[in-house]
mmCIF file of C-alpha atoms in Angstrom:
data_model
loop_
_atom_site.group_PDB
_atom_site.id
_atom_site.type_symbol
_atom_site.label_atom_id
_atom_site.label_comp_id
_atom_site.label_asym_id
_atom_site.label_seq_id
_atom_site.Cartn_x
_atom_site.Cartn_y
_atom_site.Cartn_z
ATOM 1 C CA MET T 1 -24.539 -24.375 -51.263
ATOM 2 C CA VAL T 2 -21.535 -23.850 -48.465
ATOM 3 C CA GLU T 3 -18.604 -22.133 -48.608
ATOM 4 C CA ILE T 4 -16.176 -23.318 -46.589
ATOM 5 C CA ILE T 5 -13.182 -20.786 -45.753
ATOM 6 C CA SER T 6 -9.821 -22.112 -44.228
ATOM 7 C CA LYS T 7 -6.622 -20.302 -42.959
ATOM 8 C CA ARG T 8 -4.171 -20.813 -45.643
ATOM 9 C CA ASP T 9 -0.560 -21.289 -44.881
ATOM 10 C CA GLY T 10 2.079 -18.339 -44.938
ATOM 11 C CA PRO T 11 0.965 -14.537 -45.575
ATOM 12 C CA ARG T 12 -2.059 -12.869 -47.171
ATOM 13 C CA ARG T 13 -1.335 -11.663 -50.584
ATOM 14 C CA GLU T 14 -2.239 -8.217 -49.680
ATOM 15 C CA ASP T 15 0.003 -8.218 -46.848
ATOM 16 C CA VAL T 16 3.136 -9.365 -49.206
ATOM 17 C CA GLN T 17 2.128 -6.559 -51.389
ATOM 18 C CA ILE T 18 1.711 -3.540 -48.869
ATOM 19 C CA LYS T 19 5.328 -4.984 -47.436
ATOM 20 C CA ARG T 20 6.965 -4.713 -50.638
ATOM 21 C CA LEU T 21 5.158 -1.467 -51.282
ATOM 22 C CA ILE T 22 6.401 0.294 -47.776
ATOM 23 C CA GLU T 23 10.142 -1.287 -48.599
ATOM 24 C CA GLN T 24 10.227 0.380 -52.108
ATOM 25 C CA ASN T 25 9.244 4.059 -50.282
ATOM 26 C CA ARG T 26 11.008 3.529 -47.405
ATOM 27 C CA SER T 27 13.473 6.385 -47.859
ATOM 28 C CA THR T 28 10.807 8.565 -48.865
ATOM 29 C CA ILE T 29 8.520 7.657 -45.493
ATOM 30 C CA VAL T 30 11.136 8.425 -43.597
ATOM 31 C CA ARG T 31 12.154 11.854 -45.100
ATOM 32 C CA LEU T 32 8.309 12.743 -44.610
ATOM 33 C CA ALA T 33 8.369 11.216 -40.881
ATOM 34 C CA ASP T 34 11.621 13.494 -40.381
ATOM 35 C CA GLN T 35 10.231 16.647 -41.425
ATOM 36 C CA LEU T 36 6.690 16.198 -39.495
ATOM 37 C CA SER T 37 8.703 15.597 -36.619
ATOM 38 C CA ALA T 38 11.913 18.040 -37.108
ATOM 39 C CA GLY T 39 14.006 15.308 -37.266
ATOM 40 C CA GLY T 40 12.941 13.783 -33.953
ATOM 41 C CA TYR T 41 12.056 10.321 -35.877
ATOM 42 C CA SER T 42 15.576 9.529 -37.075
ATOM 43 C CA ALA T 43 16.822 10.671 -33.716
ATOM 44 C CA SER T 44 15.189 8.213 -31.810
ATOM 45 C CA LYS T 45 16.153 5.507 -34.010
ATOM 46 C CA LYS T 46 19.842 6.050 -33.160
ATOM 47 C CA PRO T 47 21.083 4.130 -30.018
ATOM 48 C CA ARG T 48 21.402 5.905 -27.221
ATOM 49 C CA GLN T 49 24.143 6.053 -25.109
ATOM 50 C CA LEU T 50 23.853 4.669 -21.806
ATOM 51 C CA PRO T 51 24.284 6.886 -18.720
ATOM 52 C CA LYS T 52 27.669 6.236 -16.407
ATOM 53 C CA VAL T 53 27.345 5.262 -12.949
ATOM 54 C CA GLU T 54 30.583 7.144 -12.039
ATOM 55 C CA GLY T 55 29.777 10.298 -10.120
ATOM 56 C CA LEU T 56 26.145 9.592 -9.803
ATOM 57 C CA ILE T 57 24.590 9.983 -6.136
ATOM 58 C CA ILE T 58 21.916 7.164 -5.688
ATOM 59 C CA HIS T 59 19.564 7.831 -2.983
ATOM 60 C CA VAL T 60 16.534 5.445 -1.983
ATOM 61 C CA GLY T 61 13.437 7.135 -0.518
ATOM 62 C CA GLY T 62 12.125 6.375 3.004
ATOM 63 C CA ALA T 63 13.475 6.826 6.178
ATOM 64 C CA PRO T 64 16.197 4.913 7.801
ATOM 65 C CA VAL T 65 14.830 2.148 10.200
ATOM 66 C CA SER T 66 16.658 2.637 13.581
ATOM 67 C CA ALA T 67 17.862 0.077 15.444
ATOM 68 C CA SER T 68 17.156 1.606 18.665
ATOM 69 C CA GLU T 69 14.610 -0.129 21.533
ATOM 70 C CA ALA T 70 10.998 0.707 20.915
ATOM 71 C CA ARG T 71 9.787 3.228 23.600
ATOM 72 C CA PRO T 72 6.059 1.961 24.224
ATOM 73 C CA SER T 73 3.059 4.340 25.616
ATOM 74 C CA VAL T 74 -0.646 3.757 25.663
ATOM 75 C CA HIS T 75 -2.786 6.100 23.075
ATOM 76 C CA ILE T 76 -6.422 6.003 23.095
ATOM 77 C CA SER T 77 -7.191 7.552 19.123
ATOM 78 C CA ILE T 78 -9.871 9.403 17.832
ATOM 79 C CA ASN T 79 -12.115 6.474 16.755
ATOM 80 C CA GLY T 80 -11.520 5.068 20.659
ATOM 81 C CA ARG T 81 -8.670 2.692 19.810
ATOM 82 C CA VAL T 82 -6.921 1.841 22.605
ATOM 83 C CA VAL T 83 -3.427 0.973 21.313
ATOM 84 C CA SER T 84 0.236 0.718 22.635
ATOM 85 C CA LYS T 85 2.544 2.543 20.009
ATOM 86 C CA ASP T 86 6.307 3.163 19.550
ATOM 87 C CA GLN T 87 7.013 6.729 20.836
ATOM 88 C CA ASN T 88 10.008 6.731 18.734
ATOM 89 C CA THR T 89 8.254 5.878 15.076
ATOM 90 C CA GLY T 90 4.894 6.532 15.912
ATOM 91 C CA ARG T 91 3.961 2.708 14.813
ATOM 92 C CA GLN T 92 1.034 0.529 16.700
ATOM 93 C CA LEU T 93 3.054 -1.913 18.270
ATOM 94 C CA HIS T 94 -0.648 -3.836 20.052
ATOM 95 C CA HIS T 95 -4.008 -3.267 19.814
ATOM 96 C CA ILE T 96 -5.294 -3.421 23.372
ATOM 97 C CA GLY T 97 -9.410 -2.719 23.287
ATOM 98 C CA ASP T 98 -11.583 -0.258 22.112
ATOM 99 C CA VAL T 99 -13.535 2.589 23.945
ATOM 100 C CA ARG T 100 -17.451 1.869 22.801
ATOM 101 C CA ASP T 101 -20.629 3.535 23.204
ATOM 102 C CA ARG T 102 -22.692 1.354 25.033
ATOM 103 C CA ASP T 103 -26.345 2.475 26.637
ATOM 104 C CA ARG T 104 -24.862 6.266 26.038
ATOM 105 C CA GLU T 105 -22.017 5.532 28.179
ATOM 106 C CA GLN T 106 -18.367 5.339 27.400
ATOM 107 C CA ILE T 107 -17.081 2.157 28.212
ATOM 108 C CA PHE T 108 -13.350 0.441 27.432
ATOM 109 C CA VAL T 109 -13.688 -3.124 26.113
ATOM 110 C CA LEU T 110 -10.759 -5.121 25.992
ATOM 111 C CA ALA T 111 -9.420 -7.022 22.681
ATOM 112 C CA THR T 112 -10.195 -10.418 24.094
ATOM 113 C CA LYS T 113 -12.363 -13.683 22.436
ATOM 114 C CA GLN T 114 -14.903 -13.506 24.881
ATOM 115 C CA ASN T 115 -15.480 -9.536 23.593
ATOM 116 C CA GLY T 116 -15.654 -11.385 19.647
ATOM 117 C CA TYR T 117 -11.909 -9.769 19.118
ATOM 118 C CA PHE T 118 -10.481 -12.048 16.023
ATOM 119 C CA ALA T 119 -6.953 -11.089 17.205
ATOM 120 C CA PRO T 120 -7.173 -10.697 20.973
ATOM 121 C CA VAL T 121 -4.638 -9.729 23.562
ATOM 122 C CA ASP T 122 -1.796 -12.227 24.985
ATOM 123 C CA GLU T 123 -3.222 -14.187 28.081
ATOM 124 C CA THR T 124 -0.716 -12.213 30.285
ATOM 125 C CA VAL T 125 -2.115 -8.642 28.939
ATOM 126 C CA ALA T 126 -5.530 -9.939 29.704
ATOM 127 C CA ALA T 127 -4.992 -11.241 32.819
ATOM 128 C CA LYS T 128 -3.372 -7.931 34.106
ATOM 129 C CA LEU T 129 -6.280 -5.968 32.452
ATOM 130 C CA ALA T 130 -9.142 -8.166 33.382
ATOM 131 C CA ASP T 131 -10.688 -5.753 35.791
ATOM 132 C CA MET T 132 -10.225 -2.725 33.564
ATOM 133 C CA ASP T 133 -12.938 -4.802 30.963
ATOM 134 C CA GLY T 134 -15.917 -2.794 30.945
ATOM 135 C CA ARG T 135 -14.772 0.384 32.669
ATOM 136 C CA ARG T 136 -17.041 3.188 32.451
ATOM 137 C CA LEU T 137 -15.552 6.779 31.294
ATOM 138 C CA THR T 138 -17.034 9.868 33.179
ATOM 139 C CA GLY T 139 -16.249 13.477 33.671
ATOM 140 C CA ALA T 140 -14.194 11.844 36.889
ATOM 141 C CA TYR T 141 -12.560 9.426 34.802
ATOM 142 C CA SER T 142 -11.312 10.596 31.760
ATOM 143 C CA GLU T 143 -9.524 8.865 28.423
ATOM 144 C CA GLU T 144 -5.786 10.115 29.529
ATOM 145 C CA GLN T 145 -6.667 8.719 33.208
ATOM 146 C CA LEU T 146 -7.694 5.213 31.398
ATOM 147 C CA ALA T 147 -4.372 5.165 29.143
ATOM 148 C CA ALA T 148 -2.237 6.093 32.184
ATOM 149 C CA GLU T 149 -3.618 3.309 34.121
ATOM 150 C CA ILE T 150 -3.476 0.910 31.486
ATOM 151 C CA GLY T 151 0.166 2.208 30.920
ATOM 152 C CA ALA T 152 1.074 2.016 34.654
ATOM 153 C CA LYS T 153 -1.159 -2.211 34.611
ATOM 154 C CA LEU T 154 1.151 -3.161 31.807
ATOM 155 C CA GLY T 155 4.734 -1.298 33.239
ATOM 156 C CA ILE T 156 4.665 1.065 30.350
ATOM 157 C CA GLY T 157 4.949 4.816 30.307
#
């Protein structure tokens, strides 16, 4: 034997009975809710007055964007990234290359397609710094000197 249960149109009989019971006892339910919440239930149901815009100070977070001209400089980060950054904002302008460890030596690697970079430097920058690619850093030639030489070749301080 198979019983087929199909959904009827309209609400179920039990739902109609419960809704009727709640509506008949609405005043008692509200009184109990107010008693348990110290009047908070009825207060939450009242329409609230919207705040007036007059006299308010609206502050949008964040630093203002300055329209001043960028002051680029060459910087080598702790993780070996060689970048040009804006001295006014501290934001990175361009990624120039990396200082990498090869055969226990630190070597500057220019960001070019030949060196495996997805976002290589412009061809003009690559032409100016082509002789720097593969430059070894030693005790006599430090990261600061490398950054100064790259800055001098690119014409930035």
